[in-house]
XYZ file of C-alpha atoms in Angstrom:
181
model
C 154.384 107.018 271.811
C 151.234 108.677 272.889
C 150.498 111.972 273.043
C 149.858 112.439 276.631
C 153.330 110.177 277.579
C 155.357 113.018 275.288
C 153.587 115.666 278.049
C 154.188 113.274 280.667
C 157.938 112.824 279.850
C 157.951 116.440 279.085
C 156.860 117.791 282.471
C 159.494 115.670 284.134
C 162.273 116.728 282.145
C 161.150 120.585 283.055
C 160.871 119.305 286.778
C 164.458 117.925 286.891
C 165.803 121.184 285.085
C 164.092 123.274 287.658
C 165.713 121.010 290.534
C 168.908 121.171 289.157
C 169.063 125.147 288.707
C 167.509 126.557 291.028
C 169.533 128.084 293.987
C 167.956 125.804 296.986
C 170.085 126.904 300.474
C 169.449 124.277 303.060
C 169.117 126.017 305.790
C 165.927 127.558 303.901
C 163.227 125.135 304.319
C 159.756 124.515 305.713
C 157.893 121.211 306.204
C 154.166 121.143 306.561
C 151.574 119.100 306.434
C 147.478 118.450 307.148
C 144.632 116.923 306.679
C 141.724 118.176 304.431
C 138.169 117.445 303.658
C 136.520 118.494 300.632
C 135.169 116.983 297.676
C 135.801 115.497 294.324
C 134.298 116.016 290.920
C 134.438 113.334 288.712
C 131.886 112.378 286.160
C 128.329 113.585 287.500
C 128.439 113.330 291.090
C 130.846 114.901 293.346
C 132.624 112.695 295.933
C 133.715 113.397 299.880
C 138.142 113.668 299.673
C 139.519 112.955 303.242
C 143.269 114.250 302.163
C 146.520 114.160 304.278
C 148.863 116.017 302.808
C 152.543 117.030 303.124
C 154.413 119.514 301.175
C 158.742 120.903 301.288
C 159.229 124.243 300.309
C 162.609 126.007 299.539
C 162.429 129.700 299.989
C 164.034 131.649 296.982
C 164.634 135.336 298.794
C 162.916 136.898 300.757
C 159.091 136.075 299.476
C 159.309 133.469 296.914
C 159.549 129.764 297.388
C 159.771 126.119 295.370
C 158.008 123.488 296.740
C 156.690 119.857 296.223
C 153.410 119.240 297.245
C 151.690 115.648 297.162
C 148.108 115.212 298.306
C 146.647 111.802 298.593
C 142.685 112.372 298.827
C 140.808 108.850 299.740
C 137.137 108.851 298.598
C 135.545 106.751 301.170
C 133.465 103.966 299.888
C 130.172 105.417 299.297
C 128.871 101.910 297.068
C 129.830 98.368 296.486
C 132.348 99.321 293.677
C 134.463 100.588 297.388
C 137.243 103.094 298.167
C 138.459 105.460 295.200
C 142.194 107.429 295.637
C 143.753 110.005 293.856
C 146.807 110.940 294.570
C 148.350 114.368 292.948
C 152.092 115.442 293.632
C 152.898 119.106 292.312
C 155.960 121.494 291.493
C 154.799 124.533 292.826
C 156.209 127.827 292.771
C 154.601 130.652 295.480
C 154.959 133.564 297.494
C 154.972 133.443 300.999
C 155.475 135.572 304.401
C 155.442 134.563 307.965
C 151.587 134.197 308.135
C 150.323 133.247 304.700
C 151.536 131.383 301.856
C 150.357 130.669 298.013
C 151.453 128.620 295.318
C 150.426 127.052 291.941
C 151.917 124.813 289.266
C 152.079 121.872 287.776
C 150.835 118.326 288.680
C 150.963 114.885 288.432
C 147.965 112.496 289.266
C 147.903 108.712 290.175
C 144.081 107.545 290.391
C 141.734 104.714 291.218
C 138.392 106.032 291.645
C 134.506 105.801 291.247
C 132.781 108.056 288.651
C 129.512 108.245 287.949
C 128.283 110.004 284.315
C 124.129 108.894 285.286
C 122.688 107.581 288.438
C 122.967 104.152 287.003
C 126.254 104.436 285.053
C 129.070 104.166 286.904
C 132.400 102.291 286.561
C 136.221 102.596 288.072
C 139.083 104.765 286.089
C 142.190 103.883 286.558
C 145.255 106.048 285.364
C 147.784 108.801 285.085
C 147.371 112.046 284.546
C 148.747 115.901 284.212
C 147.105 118.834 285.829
C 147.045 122.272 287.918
C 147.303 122.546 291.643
C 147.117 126.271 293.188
C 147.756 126.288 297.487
C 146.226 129.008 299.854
C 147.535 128.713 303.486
C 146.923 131.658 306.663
C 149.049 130.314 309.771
C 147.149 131.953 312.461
C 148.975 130.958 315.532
C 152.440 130.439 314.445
C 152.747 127.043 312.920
C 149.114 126.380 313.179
C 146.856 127.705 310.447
C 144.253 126.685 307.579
C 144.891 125.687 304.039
C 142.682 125.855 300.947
C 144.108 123.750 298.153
C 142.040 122.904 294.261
C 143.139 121.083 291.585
C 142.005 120.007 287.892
C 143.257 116.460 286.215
C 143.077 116.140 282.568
C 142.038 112.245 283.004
C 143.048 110.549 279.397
C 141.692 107.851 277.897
C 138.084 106.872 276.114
C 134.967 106.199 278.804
C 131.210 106.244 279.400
C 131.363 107.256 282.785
C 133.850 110.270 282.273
C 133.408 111.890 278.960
C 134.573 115.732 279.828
C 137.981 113.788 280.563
C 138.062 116.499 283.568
C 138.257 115.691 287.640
C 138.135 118.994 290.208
C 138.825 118.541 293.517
C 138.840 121.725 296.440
C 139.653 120.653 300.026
C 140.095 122.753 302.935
C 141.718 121.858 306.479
C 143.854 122.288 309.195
C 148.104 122.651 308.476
C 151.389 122.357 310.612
C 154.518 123.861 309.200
C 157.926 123.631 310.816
C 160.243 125.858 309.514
C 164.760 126.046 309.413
C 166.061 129.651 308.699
């Protein structure tokens, strides 16, 4: 197989082994979601993200927590070649207390977007690909509060339009978490 389907097959096998060891109580979980604008690097020009998101976190302890994040950023249709998504779903690991929360890890990346390498070279990439996702979040009046999210794609494959291979993306919005104890 290819190269970056042994890294893709890889990460999933560590994702299941973290699911199945890791001491998750039930009664231990938050639920929150949003909706963030930012932008989009891809290729030359950056791109407006509109992103709902949603995210389940299982405290470990006290402070720590495992989560799964997925962000689905739409890149509103700025030409005729029309609406580009990306959507990124992460493993994250963080530390959090009642009024602020981080997290990074791992990602996974489903796309269908517009990049442009040139003013007059553009084209649509299409794929799969692995990544980074790191998670700021201040709740600011109890379930209310702001989060700051960024992410990098490795995106695979050969192209004119993309040839550092790399996408960026850092979005910012408004988040509503609902927590059990």
């Amino acid at each position: 197989g290819k190269p970056g389907g042994r890294r893709c097959g890889l990460l999933g096998l560590l994702c299941a082994c973290v699911l199945l060891v890791a001491p998750i109580p039930a009664e231990a979980f938050e639920v929150a979601g949003g909706v963030s604008v930012g932008g989009i690097q891809i290729g030359a020009k950056p791109q407006l993200a509109v992103t709902p998101q949603g995210a389940i976190a299982w405290r470990i302890g006290d402070a720590f927590l495992f989560a799964v994040h997925d962000m689905l950023s739409i890149l509103p249709v700025a030409n005729e070649r029309g609406v580009g998504v990306h959507n990124q779903t992460s493993l994250v690991l963080g530390y959090a207390t009642e009024s602020a929360r981080f997290s990074a890890g791992p990602s996974l990346s489903v796309y269908s977007m517009i990049a442009c390498n040139s003013a007059s070279l553009c084209g649509r990439v299409v794929g799969l690909s692995p990544g980074g996702h790191v998670q700021a979040s201040w709740y600011f009046a109890g379930p209310f509060g702001i989060s700051v999210s960024g992410s990098v794609s490795w995106v695979g494959g050969r192209s004119l339009v993309l040839r550092d291979g790399v996408a960026a993306m850092v979005v910012a919005g408004p988040v509503l978490r609902w927590a059990t104890r």
